[in-house]
Amino acid sequence: MDLLPGVRSATVDTDRIRMHYLESGSGPVVVMVHGNLSTGRFYEHLMPELPGYRVLAPDMRGFGRSEPAPIDATRGLDDWADDLDAFLRALGISAPVHLVGWSTAGAAIARFAMARPVASLTFIDPVSPHGYGGTHPDGTPCFPDCAGSGGGGANPELVQRLRDGDRGTDSPFSIRNVMRGLYWAPEHTEPREDVLVDEVLLTLVGDGGYPGDSTPSENWPGLAPGVTGILNALSPKYCDWTGLVDVAEKPPVLWTHGARDLVVADGSMLEFGALGAAGVVPGWPGAEVYPPQPMIAQIRALLERYAAAGGSVRTEVFESSGHGPHLDATDRWLAVFREFLAPIG
């Protein structure tokens, strides 16, 4: 790999899986955990800009150059949390670390912190604490089987194009166009786009990876989560980080949110409640039965409870950003992050 100056690549054997990671600097440890359909290289551009810290960006299970091991979705994001713990132990890191989690990884770092001490938590447009898709505002699933969430909701053309290694632009479901439309603001031109496309194409595609398996459902829209793969791990059937509120020693929290995020949003058009309300998916049973998921409101409510229970929460909204403000508003995101870390050390 042709890495940025100051960034190095390595692989470590843990007692769970073999993990590839990027590393830079020295000092207090910051671990940056990527989200779905991405790798540690989505943080590479940030790493040289954090002098005074040892920054690690691992490729998580199912993605990048780490061992292509399947994800047990019934554990939610605990496979990732436990892999992260094994990764740190393999590197001999025992002191609490600063954790950064983008999107899917928001749930993983929260689950890590629910079981282990951490120095701080930084969320970048995290998945709702109640999972992705098919919940009422209070987090209650719309149906007991969590219909409308999980692996069956993935677009089959996107899955096939990932499997085929498509780097082009001739389909809206080519990963290059998906990134342009969803990962950052539309007017942002990503200078490392070719690198990031190649990174996503390292994804483990199939039932154990992306998107995961699916089961039929008698409830609308006719599909329910399976038991393997990343999208099922994100289903409200298994994904739950509401217990962060109950952690005795509460690490300080930074929540950075792109106001133009189309992935994690109130009424995201990637979620069946919003698609049904818009008439895109027929047979919608109505808002009382299956409302669009208010993801941002759910995150805000959870963090307000965390603060009320004694935790420290800082929220920064990036008005012009999409799902990745660390990508399309890099300078400001770094300034906010450095300011957040400074008093913690």
PDB file of N, CA, C and O in Angstrom, residues 231-256:
ATOM      1  N   LEU A 231     -25.466  -6.469   8.224  1.00  0.00           N
ATOM      2  CA  LEU A 231     -26.764  -5.781   8.277  1.00  0.00           C
ATOM      3  C   LEU A 231     -27.683  -6.406   9.321  1.00  0.00           C
ATOM      4  O   LEU A 231     -28.503  -5.709   9.928  1.00  0.00           O
ATOM      5  N   ASN A 232     -27.569  -7.699   9.532  1.00  0.00           N
ATOM      6  CA  ASN A 232     -28.359  -8.318  10.599  1.00  0.00           C
ATOM      7  C   ASN A 232     -27.851  -7.889  11.975  1.00  0.00           C
ATOM      8  O   ASN A 232     -28.626  -7.708  12.915  1.00  0.00           O
ATOM      9  N   ALA A 233     -26.531  -7.723  12.101  1.00  0.00           N
ATOM     10  CA  ALA A 233     -25.970  -7.249  13.366  1.00  0.00           C
ATOM     11  C   ALA A 233     -26.484  -5.856  13.709  1.00  0.00           C
ATOM     12  O   ALA A 233     -26.531  -5.477  14.882  1.00  0.00           O
ATOM     13  N   LEU A 234     -26.898  -5.101  12.687  1.00  0.00           N
ATOM     14  CA  LEU A 234     -27.431  -3.754  12.884  1.00  0.00           C
ATOM     15  C   LEU A 234     -28.939  -3.738  13.128  1.00  0.00           C
ATOM     16  O   LEU A 234     -29.496  -2.688  13.459  1.00  0.00           O
ATOM     17  N   SER A 235     -29.596  -4.863  12.942  1.00  0.00           N
ATOM     18  CA  SER A 235     -31.039  -4.929  13.141  1.00  0.00           C
ATOM     19  C   SER A 235     -31.398  -4.660  14.595  1.00  0.00           C
ATOM     20  O   SER A 235     -30.667  -5.063  15.512  1.00  0.00           O
ATOM     21  N   PRO A 236     -32.532  -4.006  14.857  1.00  0.00           N
ATOM     22  CA  PRO A 236     -32.967  -3.820  16.244  1.00  0.00           C
ATOM     23  C   PRO A 236     -33.221  -5.131  16.979  1.00  0.00           C
ATOM     24  O   PRO A 236     -33.323  -5.133  18.204  1.00  0.00           O
ATOM     25  N   LYS A 237     -33.279  -6.234  16.247  1.00  0.00           N
ATOM     26  CA  LYS A 237     -33.420  -7.535  16.906  1.00  0.00           C
ATOM     27  C   LYS A 237     -32.191  -7.840  17.755  1.00  0.00           C
ATOM     28  O   LYS A 237     -32.289  -8.531  18.778  1.00  0.00           O
ATOM     29  N   TYR A 238     -31.023  -7.317  17.324  1.00  0.00           N
ATOM     30  CA  TYR A 238     -29.767  -7.638  18.004  1.00  0.00           C
ATOM     31  C   TYR A 238     -28.957  -6.422  18.445  1.00  0.00           C
ATOM     32  O   TYR A 238     -28.179  -6.518  19.397  1.00  0.00           O
ATOM     33  N   CYS A 239     -29.092  -5.306  17.752  1.00  0.00           N
ATOM     34  CA  CYS A 239     -28.277  -4.121  18.018  1.00  0.00           C
ATOM     35  C   CYS A 239     -28.924  -3.255  19.098  1.00  0.00           C
ATOM     36  O   CYS A 239     -30.052  -2.788  18.930  1.00  0.00           O
ATOM     37  N   ASP A 240     -28.202  -3.035  20.176  1.00  0.00           N
ATOM     38  CA  ASP A 240     -28.744  -2.256  21.296  1.00  0.00           C
ATOM     39  C   ASP A 240     -27.584  -1.695  22.111  1.00  0.00           C
ATOM     40  O   ASP A 240     -26.817  -2.449  22.697  1.00  0.00           O
ATOM     41  N   TRP A 241     -27.442  -0.378  22.113  1.00  0.00           N
ATOM     42  CA  TRP A 241     -26.420   0.211  22.985  1.00  0.00           C
ATOM     43  C   TRP A 241     -27.008   1.203  23.986  1.00  0.00           C
ATOM     44  O   TRP A 241     -26.329   2.079  24.505  1.00  0.00           O
ATOM     45  N   THR A 242     -28.294   0.988  24.309  1.00  0.00           N
ATOM     46  CA  THR A 242     -28.943   1.850  25.302  1.00  0.00           C
ATOM     47  C   THR A 242     -28.322   1.676  26.687  1.00  0.00           C
ATOM     48  O   THR A 242     -28.413   2.577  27.530  1.00  0.00           O
ATOM     49  N   GLY A 243     -27.671   0.525  26.933  1.00  0.00           N
ATOM     50  CA  GLY A 243     -27.058   0.282  28.234  1.00  0.00           C
ATOM     51  C   GLY A 243     -25.880   1.189  28.536  1.00  0.00           C
ATOM     52  O   GLY A 243     -25.375   1.188  29.676  1.00  0.00           O
ATOM     53  N   LEU A 244     -25.435   1.983  27.556  1.00  0.00           N
ATOM     54  CA  LEU A 244     -24.351   2.929  27.825  1.00  0.00           C
ATOM     55  C   LEU A 244     -24.717   3.882  28.968  1.00  0.00           C
ATOM     56  O   LEU A 244     -23.843   4.299  29.732  1.00  0.00           O
ATOM     57  N   VAL A 245     -25.988   4.194  29.089  1.00  0.00           N
ATOM     58  CA  VAL A 245     -26.448   5.096  30.146  1.00  0.00           C
ATOM     59  C   VAL A 245     -26.117   4.547  31.529  1.00  0.00           C
ATOM     60  O   VAL A 245     -25.881   5.306  32.473  1.00  0.00           O
ATOM     61  N   ASP A 246     -26.073   3.245  31.663  1.00  0.00           N
ATOM     62  CA  ASP A 246     -25.910   2.619  32.980  1.00  0.00           C
ATOM     63  C   ASP A 246     -24.460   2.362  33.357  1.00  0.00           C
ATOM     64  O   ASP A 246     -24.192   1.825  34.438  1.00  0.00           O
ATOM     65  N   VAL A 247     -23.501   2.731  32.492  1.00  0.00           N
ATOM     66  CA  VAL A 247     -22.086   2.534  32.822  1.00  0.00           C
ATOM     67  C   VAL A 247     -21.742   3.374  34.052  1.00  0.00           C
ATOM     68  O   VAL A 247     -22.075   4.568  34.126  1.00  0.00           O
ATOM     69  N   ALA A 248     -21.079   2.744  35.025  1.00  0.00           N
ATOM     70  CA  ALA A 248     -20.787   3.439  36.282  1.00  0.00           C
ATOM     71  C   ALA A 248     -19.810   4.591  36.084  1.00  0.00           C
ATOM     72  O   ALA A 248     -20.062   5.726  36.523  1.00  0.00           O
ATOM     73  N   GLU A 249     -18.664   4.298  35.453  1.00  0.00           N
ATOM     74  CA  GLU A 249     -17.669   5.335  35.160  1.00  0.00           C
ATOM     75  C   GLU A 249     -17.888   5.810  33.729  1.00  0.00           C
ATOM     76  O   GLU A 249     -17.503   5.132  32.779  1.00  0.00           O
ATOM     77  N   LYS A 250     -18.531   6.952  33.586  1.00  0.00           N
ATOM     78  CA  LYS A 250     -18.966   7.404  32.268  1.00  0.00           C
ATOM     79  C   LYS A 250     -17.875   8.212  31.569  1.00  0.00           C
ATOM     80  O   LYS A 250     -17.505   9.291  32.025  1.00  0.00           O
ATOM     81  N   PRO A 251     -17.343   7.695  30.450  1.00  0.00           N
ATOM     82  CA  PRO A 251     -16.355   8.475  29.701  1.00  0.00           C
ATOM     83  C   PRO A 251     -17.012   9.678  29.032  1.00  0.00           C
ATOM     84  O   PRO A 251     -18.198   9.640  28.689  1.00  0.00           O
ATOM     85  N   PRO A 252     -16.264  10.765  28.831  1.00  0.00           N
ATOM     86  CA  PRO A 252     -16.818  11.898  28.086  1.00  0.00           C
ATOM     87  C   PRO A 252     -17.150  11.486  26.654  1.00  0.00           C
ATOM     88  O   PRO A 252     -16.439  10.678  26.045  1.00  0.00           O
ATOM     89  N   VAL A 253     -18.223  12.059  26.135  1.00  0.00           N
ATOM     90  CA  VAL A 253     -18.735  11.696  24.811  1.00  0.00           C
ATOM     91  C   VAL A 253     -18.742  12.914  23.900  1.00  0.00           C
ATOM     92  O   VAL A 253     -19.161  14.007  24.308  1.00  0.00           O
ATOM     93  N   LEU A 254     -18.285  12.726  22.677  1.00  0.00           N
ATOM     94  CA  LEU A 254     -18.418  13.707  21.604  1.00  0.00           C
ATOM     95  C   LEU A 254     -19.272  13.096  20.509  1.00  0.00           C
ATOM     96  O   LEU A 254     -18.966  12.009  20.015  1.00  0.00           O
ATOM     97  N   TRP A 255     -20.337  13.780  20.136  1.00  0.00           N
ATOM     98  CA  TRP A 255     -21.200  13.335  19.027  1.00  0.00           C
ATOM     99  C   TRP A 255     -21.065  14.333  17.898  1.00  0.00           C
ATOM    100  O   TRP A 255     -21.444  15.496  18.050  1.00  0.00           O
ATOM    101  N   THR A 256     -20.490  13.907  16.773  1.00  0.00           N
ATOM    102  CA  THR A 256     -20.396  14.769  15.598  1.00  0.00           C
ATOM    103  C   THR A 256     -21.385  14.271  14.546  1.00  0.00           C
ATOM    104  O   THR A 256     -21.401  13.086  14.219  1.00  0.00           O
TER     105      THR A 256
END
